Amino acid sequence: MKRKIAMLILALSLAISATACGSDNKEKSSEPEKKEETSKEETSEKMEDNLVKQEISENNEPEHTMIIEPEYEDGSIEKEIQDYAANVISENYTDTDIQQIEINENLGTEEDGDYIILTRLIWNTKNSGHTSKEMLEMYSSDFAARIGNEQPSVNEVAIFWTVPYLDSANAKWAYERNGDGMYLSDNMMDSVFNQ
């Protein structure tokens, strides 16, 4: 508990320090100042939220604990798929927060036991729209490939991304199973990703 409090205090002091350092770079107009202050406040709150979700193990390394909605019954196929997807995301995609991983039965197939994964992710890296598009495309393709290889009961994957740094721009990649692999079936994104 003492370590959690120490981590929270450290994060808050870093947020305050970042706010103080950023005050020299403010523009003269009052509107950008308000927007900048709001974004720093949101960043501070987000840091607090992330710290609350972090625990320190015995060897002083952070262990991330996630609460992913919706919550499925332990031992269910939905819970197994959701846990696998969460592990793939948290272990492989930097600066990515999981907002939701929903597992639905695929009612569009004749066989029982076919599932669809709907993921809602937030990518927190400051990049241009074009670079963000390339990274999210790579992450989405990798995620679909891993699901396709390791979760044979999943025959569709949809990944919805939000990028706060790009004015909360949105993008979507969808994949369908064809044999042993997943193939891109749909892609949509805001125009900011083409800049």
PDB file of C-alpha atoms in Angstrom:
ATOM      1  CA  MET A   1       0.000   0.000   0.000  1.00  0.00           C
ATOM      2  CA  LYS A   2       2.855   2.378   0.874  1.00  0.00           C
ATOM      3  CA  ARG A   3       4.393   1.712  -2.528  1.00  0.00           C
ATOM      4  CA  LYS A   4       1.134   2.552  -4.298  1.00  0.00           C
ATOM      5  CA  ILE A   5       0.909   5.838  -2.420  1.00  0.00           C
ATOM      6  CA  ALA A   6       4.552   6.622  -3.227  1.00  0.00           C
ATOM      7  CA  MET A   7       3.931   5.865  -6.925  1.00  0.00           C
ATOM      8  CA  LEU A   8       0.837   8.079  -6.915  1.00  0.00           C
ATOM      9  CA  ILE A   9       2.739  10.956  -5.303  1.00  0.00           C
ATOM     10  CA  LEU A  10       5.561  10.534  -7.823  1.00  0.00           C
ATOM     11  CA  ALA A  11       3.126  10.594 -10.751  1.00  0.00           C
ATOM     12  CA  LEU A  12       1.349  13.671  -9.430  1.00  0.00           C
ATOM     13  CA  SER A  13       4.625  15.506  -8.917  1.00  0.00           C
ATOM     14  CA  LEU A  14       5.673  14.601 -12.471  1.00  0.00           C
ATOM     15  CA  ALA A  15       2.344  15.877 -13.786  1.00  0.00           C
ATOM     16  CA  ILE A  16       2.708  19.129 -11.845  1.00  0.00           C
ATOM     17  CA  SER A  17       6.285  19.471 -13.051  1.00  0.00           C
ATOM     18  CA  ALA A  18       5.205  18.891 -16.668  1.00  0.00           C
ATOM     19  CA  THR A  19       2.503  21.532 -16.262  1.00  0.00           C
ATOM     20  CA  ALA A  20       4.990  24.042 -14.877  1.00  0.00           C
ATOM     21  CA  CYS A  21       7.525  23.337 -17.648  1.00  0.00           C
ATOM     22  CA  GLY A  22       4.874  23.667 -20.319  1.00  0.00           C
ATOM     23  CA  SER A  23       3.764  27.106 -19.117  1.00  0.00           C
ATOM     24  CA  ASP A  24       6.704  28.784 -20.936  1.00  0.00           C
ATOM     25  CA  ASN A  25       5.457  27.475 -24.283  1.00  0.00           C
ATOM     26  CA  LYS A  26       1.856  28.704 -24.098  1.00  0.00           C
ATOM     27  CA  GLU A  27       0.493  30.686 -26.996  1.00  0.00           C
ATOM     28  CA  LYS A  28      -0.799  34.226 -26.482  1.00  0.00           C
ATOM     29  CA  SER A  29      -4.426  33.420 -27.323  1.00  0.00           C
ATOM     30  CA  SER A  30      -6.715  32.435 -24.449  1.00  0.00           C
ATOM     31  CA  GLU A  31      -8.472  29.610 -26.324  1.00  0.00           C
ATOM     32  CA  PRO A  32      -5.333  27.494 -26.841  1.00  0.00           C
ATOM     33  CA  GLU A  33      -4.435  28.100 -23.186  1.00  0.00           C
ATOM     34  CA  LYS A  34      -7.762  26.636 -22.059  1.00  0.00           C
ATOM     35  CA  LYS A  35      -7.364  23.658 -24.376  1.00  0.00           C
ATOM     36  CA  GLU A  36      -3.789  23.061 -23.160  1.00  0.00           C
ATOM     37  CA  GLU A  37      -4.817  23.300 -19.505  1.00  0.00           C
ATOM     38  CA  THR A  38      -7.630  20.826 -20.043  1.00  0.00           C
ATOM     39  CA  SER A  39      -5.349  18.376 -21.785  1.00  0.00           C
ATOM     40  CA  LYS A  40      -2.755  18.591 -18.972  1.00  0.00           C
ATOM     41  CA  GLU A  41      -5.493  18.050 -16.394  1.00  0.00           C
ATOM     42  CA  GLU A  42      -6.770  15.031 -18.316  1.00  0.00           C
ATOM     43  CA  THR A  43      -3.201  13.687 -18.563  1.00  0.00           C
ATOM     44  CA  SER A  44      -2.763  14.033 -14.810  1.00  0.00           C
ATOM     45  CA  GLU A  45      -6.055  12.218 -14.171  1.00  0.00           C
ATOM     46  CA  LYS A  46      -5.087   9.499 -16.639  1.00  0.00           C
ATOM     47  CA  MET A  47      -1.739   9.023 -14.871  1.00  0.00           C
ATOM     48  CA  GLU A  48      -3.590   8.653 -11.566  1.00  0.00           C
ATOM     49  CA  ASP A  49      -5.966   6.096 -13.096  1.00  0.00           C
ATOM     50  CA  ASN A  50      -3.076   4.097 -14.527  1.00  0.00           C
ATOM     51  CA  LEU A  51      -1.281   4.117 -11.182  1.00  0.00           C
ATOM     52  CA  VAL A  52      -4.370   2.930  -9.377  1.00  0.00           C
ATOM     53  CA  LYS A  53      -4.454  -0.033 -11.752  1.00  0.00           C
ATOM     54  CA  GLN A  54      -0.778  -0.850 -11.105  1.00  0.00           C
ATOM     55  CA  GLU A  55       0.587  -3.060  -8.365  1.00  0.00           C
ATOM     56  CA  ILE A  56       4.223  -3.533  -7.390  1.00  0.00           C
ATOM     57  CA  SER A  57       5.482  -7.111  -7.195  1.00  0.00           C
ATOM     58  CA  GLU A  58       8.045  -8.369  -4.659  1.00  0.00           C
ATOM     59  CA  ASN A  59      10.944  -7.627  -7.037  1.00  0.00           C
ATOM     60  CA  ASN A  60       9.755  -4.001  -7.492  1.00  0.00           C
ATOM     61  CA  GLU A  61       8.552  -4.492 -11.060  1.00  0.00           C
ATOM     62  CA  PRO A  62       5.115  -3.169 -11.963  1.00  0.00           C
ATOM     63  CA  GLU A  63       2.392  -5.698 -12.613  1.00  0.00           C
ATOM     64  CA  HIS A  64      -0.452  -4.224 -14.640  1.00  0.00           C
ATOM     65  CA  THR A  65      -3.923  -5.198 -13.563  1.00  0.00           C
ATOM     66  CA  MET A  66      -6.748  -4.491 -15.941  1.00  0.00           C
ATOM     67  CA  ILE A  67     -10.453  -4.414 -15.494  1.00  0.00           C
ATOM     68  CA  ILE A  68     -11.896  -5.222 -18.885  1.00  0.00           C
ATOM     69  CA  GLU A  69     -15.556  -4.843 -19.699  1.00  0.00           C
ATOM     70  CA  PRO A  70     -17.708  -6.787 -20.093  1.00  0.00           C
ATOM     71  CA  GLU A  71     -16.777  -9.342 -17.464  1.00  0.00           C
ATOM     72  CA  TYR A  72     -17.412 -12.946 -18.471  1.00  0.00           C
ATOM     73  CA  GLU A  73     -17.852 -15.984 -16.245  1.00  0.00           C
ATOM     74  CA  ASP A  74     -14.585 -17.704 -15.289  1.00  0.00           C
ATOM     75  CA  GLY A  75     -14.079 -20.886 -17.293  1.00  0.00           C
ATOM     76  CA  SER A  76     -16.272 -19.737 -20.192  1.00  0.00           C
ATOM     77  CA  ILE A  77     -14.962 -19.680 -23.760  1.00  0.00           C
ATOM     78  CA  GLU A  78     -15.698 -15.943 -23.872  1.00  0.00           C
ATOM     79  CA  LYS A  79     -13.470 -15.357 -20.816  1.00  0.00           C
ATOM     80  CA  GLU A  80     -10.682 -17.486 -22.318  1.00  0.00           C
ATOM     81  CA  ILE A  81     -10.771 -15.547 -25.604  1.00  0.00           C
ATOM     82  CA  GLN A  82     -10.986 -12.192 -23.804  1.00  0.00           C
ATOM     83  CA  ASP A  83      -8.026 -13.015 -21.535  1.00  0.00           C
ATOM     84  CA  TYR A  84      -5.939 -14.162 -24.491  1.00  0.00           C
ATOM     85  CA  ALA A  85      -6.751 -10.983 -26.445  1.00  0.00           C
ATOM     86  CA  ALA A  86      -5.952  -8.769 -23.433  1.00  0.00           C
ATOM     87  CA  ASN A  87      -2.591 -10.479 -22.957  1.00  0.00           C
ATOM     88  CA  VAL A  88      -1.682 -10.070 -26.630  1.00  0.00           C
ATOM     89  CA  ILE A  89      -2.493  -6.364 -26.489  1.00  0.00           C
ATOM     90  CA  SER A  90      -0.789  -5.574 -23.185  1.00  0.00           C
ATOM     91  CA  GLU A  91       2.372  -7.537 -24.014  1.00  0.00           C
ATOM     92  CA  ASN A  92       2.885  -6.412 -27.618  1.00  0.00           C
ATOM     93  CA  TYR A  93       1.465  -2.965 -28.348  1.00  0.00           C
ATOM     94  CA  THR A  94       3.148  -0.037 -26.624  1.00  0.00           C
ATOM     95  CA  ASP A  95       1.133   2.931 -25.385  1.00  0.00           C
ATOM     96  CA  THR A  96      -2.130   1.064 -25.962  1.00  0.00           C
ATOM     97  CA  ASP A  97      -4.958   1.141 -23.426  1.00  0.00           C
ATOM     98  CA  ILE A  98      -7.777  -1.375 -23.539  1.00  0.00           C
ATOM     99  CA  GLN A  99     -11.173   0.236 -23.347  1.00  0.00           C
ATOM    100  CA  GLN A 100     -13.254  -2.866 -24.093  1.00  0.00           C
ATOM    101  CA  ILE A 101     -12.917  -6.415 -25.402  1.00  0.00           C
ATOM    102  CA  GLU A 102     -16.304  -7.870 -26.245  1.00  0.00           C
ATOM    103  CA  ILE A 103     -16.780 -11.466 -27.372  1.00  0.00           C
ATOM    104  CA  ASN A 104     -20.009 -12.258 -29.244  1.00  0.00           C
ATOM    105  CA  GLU A 105     -21.347 -15.409 -30.817  1.00  0.00           C
ATOM    106  CA  ASN A 106     -21.206 -15.116 -34.581  1.00  0.00           C
ATOM    107  CA  LEU A 107     -24.809 -15.591 -35.630  1.00  0.00           C
ATOM    108  CA  GLY A 108     -23.837 -15.205 -39.284  1.00  0.00           C
ATOM    109  CA  THR A 109     -22.427 -18.741 -39.497  1.00  0.00           C
ATOM    110  CA  GLU A 110     -24.186 -22.076 -39.496  1.00  0.00           C
ATOM    111  CA  GLU A 111     -21.902 -23.626 -36.875  1.00  0.00           C
ATOM    112  CA  ASP A 112     -22.321 -23.143 -33.143  1.00  0.00           C
ATOM    113  CA  GLY A 113     -19.266 -21.978 -31.228  1.00  0.00           C
ATOM    114  CA  ASP A 114     -18.061 -19.345 -33.711  1.00  0.00           C
ATOM    115  CA  TYR A 115     -17.145 -16.029 -32.131  1.00  0.00           C
ATOM    116  CA  ILE A 116     -16.448 -12.413 -33.033  1.00  0.00           C
ATOM    117  CA  ILE A 117     -14.008 -10.194 -31.088  1.00  0.00           C
ATOM    118  CA  LEU A 118     -14.809  -6.477 -30.878  1.00  0.00           C
ATOM    119  CA  THR A 119     -11.945  -4.512 -29.334  1.00  0.00           C
ATOM    120  CA  ARG A 120     -11.940  -0.826 -28.468  1.00  0.00           C
ATOM    121  CA  LEU A 121      -8.416   0.488 -27.942  1.00  0.00           C
ATOM    122  CA  ILE A 122      -6.799   3.844 -27.257  1.00  0.00           C
ATOM    123  CA  TRP A 123      -3.370   4.626 -28.681  1.00  0.00           C
ATOM    124  CA  ASN A 124      -1.504   7.251 -26.695  1.00  0.00           C
ATOM    125  CA  THR A 125       1.529   8.024 -28.849  1.00  0.00           C
ATOM    126  CA  LYS A 126       2.220  11.450 -30.334  1.00  0.00           C
ATOM    127  CA  ASN A 127       2.821  10.888 -34.047  1.00  0.00           C
ATOM    128  CA  SER A 128       1.667  12.360 -37.319  1.00  0.00           C
ATOM    129  CA  GLY A 129      -1.576  11.057 -38.770  1.00  0.00           C
ATOM    130  CA  HIS A 130       0.297   9.069 -41.412  1.00  0.00           C
ATOM    131  CA  THR A 131       2.687   7.433 -38.922  1.00  0.00           C
ATOM    132  CA  SER A 132      -0.198   6.668 -36.569  1.00  0.00           C
ATOM    133  CA  LYS A 133      -2.070   5.012 -39.435  1.00  0.00           C
ATOM    134  CA  GLU A 134       0.940   2.806 -40.246  1.00  0.00           C
ATOM    135  CA  MET A 135       1.417   1.790 -36.602  1.00  0.00           C
ATOM    136  CA  LEU A 136      -2.257   1.035 -36.005  1.00  0.00           C
ATOM    137  CA  GLU A 137      -2.430  -0.952 -39.243  1.00  0.00           C
ATOM    138  CA  MET A 138       0.592  -2.996 -38.136  1.00  0.00           C
ATOM    139  CA  TYR A 139      -0.815  -3.552 -34.621  1.00  0.00           C
ATOM    140  CA  SER A 140      -4.238  -4.519 -36.007  1.00  0.00           C
ATOM    141  CA  SER A 141      -2.809  -6.954 -38.536  1.00  0.00           C
ATOM    142  CA  ASP A 142      -0.576  -8.561 -35.913  1.00  0.00           C
ATOM    143  CA  PHE A 143      -3.462  -8.856 -33.448  1.00  0.00           C
ATOM    144  CA  ALA A 144      -5.701 -10.514 -36.053  1.00  0.00           C
ATOM    145  CA  ALA A 145      -2.911 -12.923 -37.047  1.00  0.00           C
ATOM    146  CA  ARG A 146      -2.284 -13.959 -33.437  1.00  0.00           C
ATOM    147  CA  ILE A 147      -6.009 -14.472 -32.811  1.00  0.00           C
ATOM    148  CA  GLY A 148      -6.314 -16.404 -36.075  1.00  0.00           C
ATOM    149  CA  ASN A 149      -3.475 -18.748 -35.120  1.00  0.00           C
ATOM    150  CA  GLU A 150      -4.338 -19.310 -31.465  1.00  0.00           C
ATOM    151  CA  GLN A 151      -8.123 -18.989 -31.244  1.00  0.00           C
ATOM    152  CA  PRO A 152      -9.733 -21.263 -33.869  1.00  0.00           C
ATOM    153  CA  SER A 153     -13.260 -20.545 -32.597  1.00  0.00           C
ATOM    154  CA  VAL A 154     -12.891 -16.851 -33.526  1.00  0.00           C
ATOM    155  CA  ASN A 155     -13.777 -16.163 -37.148  1.00  0.00           C
ATOM    156  CA  GLU A 156     -14.089 -12.355 -37.128  1.00  0.00           C
ATOM    157  CA  VAL A 157     -12.057  -9.611 -35.452  1.00  0.00           C
ATOM    158  CA  ALA A 158     -12.845  -5.884 -35.387  1.00  0.00           C
ATOM    159  CA  ILE A 159     -10.409  -3.397 -33.866  1.00  0.00           C
ATOM    160  CA  PHE A 160     -11.660   0.126 -33.149  1.00  0.00           C
ATOM    161  CA  TRP A 161      -8.950   2.672 -32.334  1.00  0.00           C
ATOM    162  CA  THR A 162      -9.156   6.130 -30.798  1.00  0.00           C
ATOM    163  CA  VAL A 163      -6.102   8.414 -30.909  1.00  0.00           C
ATOM    164  CA  PRO A 164      -6.480  11.271 -28.400  1.00  0.00           C
ATOM    165  CA  TYR A 165      -3.414  13.127 -29.701  1.00  0.00           C
ATOM    166  CA  LEU A 166      -5.066  13.481 -33.113  1.00  0.00           C
ATOM    167  CA  ASP A 167      -8.213  15.153 -31.720  1.00  0.00           C
ATOM    168  CA  SER A 168      -9.630  11.744 -30.757  1.00  0.00           C
ATOM    169  CA  ALA A 169      -9.485  10.483 -34.327  1.00  0.00           C
ATOM    170  CA  ASN A 170     -11.040   7.074 -34.948  1.00  0.00           C
ATOM    171  CA  ALA A 171     -10.038   4.136 -37.116  1.00  0.00           C
ATOM    172  CA  LYS A 172     -11.304   0.594 -37.643  1.00  0.00           C
ATOM    173  CA  TRP A 173      -9.766  -2.571 -39.062  1.00  0.00           C
ATOM    174  CA  ALA A 174     -11.885  -5.701 -39.514  1.00  0.00           C
ATOM    175  CA  TYR A 175     -10.691  -9.209 -40.364  1.00  0.00           C
ATOM    176  CA  GLU A 176     -12.423 -12.470 -41.288  1.00  0.00           C
ATOM    177  CA  ARG A 177     -11.175 -16.022 -41.077  1.00  0.00           C
ATOM    178  CA  ASN A 178     -10.369 -17.802 -44.295  1.00  0.00           C
ATOM    179  CA  GLY A 179      -8.936 -21.224 -43.581  1.00  0.00           C
ATOM    180  CA  ASP A 180      -6.236 -20.990 -40.925  1.00  0.00           C
ATOM    181  CA  GLY A 181      -5.673 -17.242 -41.127  1.00  0.00           C
ATOM    182  CA  MET A 182      -7.369 -13.879 -40.855  1.00  0.00           C
ATOM    183  CA  TYR A 183      -7.693 -11.550 -43.831  1.00  0.00           C
ATOM    184  CA  LEU A 184      -8.545  -7.861 -43.968  1.00  0.00           C
ATOM    185  CA  SER A 185     -12.224  -7.413 -44.809  1.00  0.00           C
ATOM    186  CA  ASP A 186     -12.811  -3.729 -43.983  1.00  0.00           C
ATOM    187  CA  ASN A 187     -10.910  -0.590 -43.034  1.00  0.00           C
ATOM    188  CA  MET A 188     -12.194   2.904 -42.241  1.00  0.00           C
ATOM    189  CA  MET A 189     -10.510   5.915 -40.675  1.00  0.00           C
ATOM    190  CA  ASP A 190     -10.814   9.639 -40.149  1.00  0.00           C
ATOM    191  CA  SER A 191      -9.129  11.844 -42.746  1.00  0.00           C
ATOM    192  CA  VAL A 192      -6.513  13.042 -40.238  1.00  0.00           C
ATOM    193  CA  PHE A 193      -4.699   9.715 -40.732  1.00  0.00           C
ATOM    194  CA  ASN A 194      -3.881  10.689 -44.335  1.00  0.00           C
ATOM    195  CA  GLN A 195      -1.921  13.794 -43.294  1.00  0.00           C
TER     196      GLN A 195
END
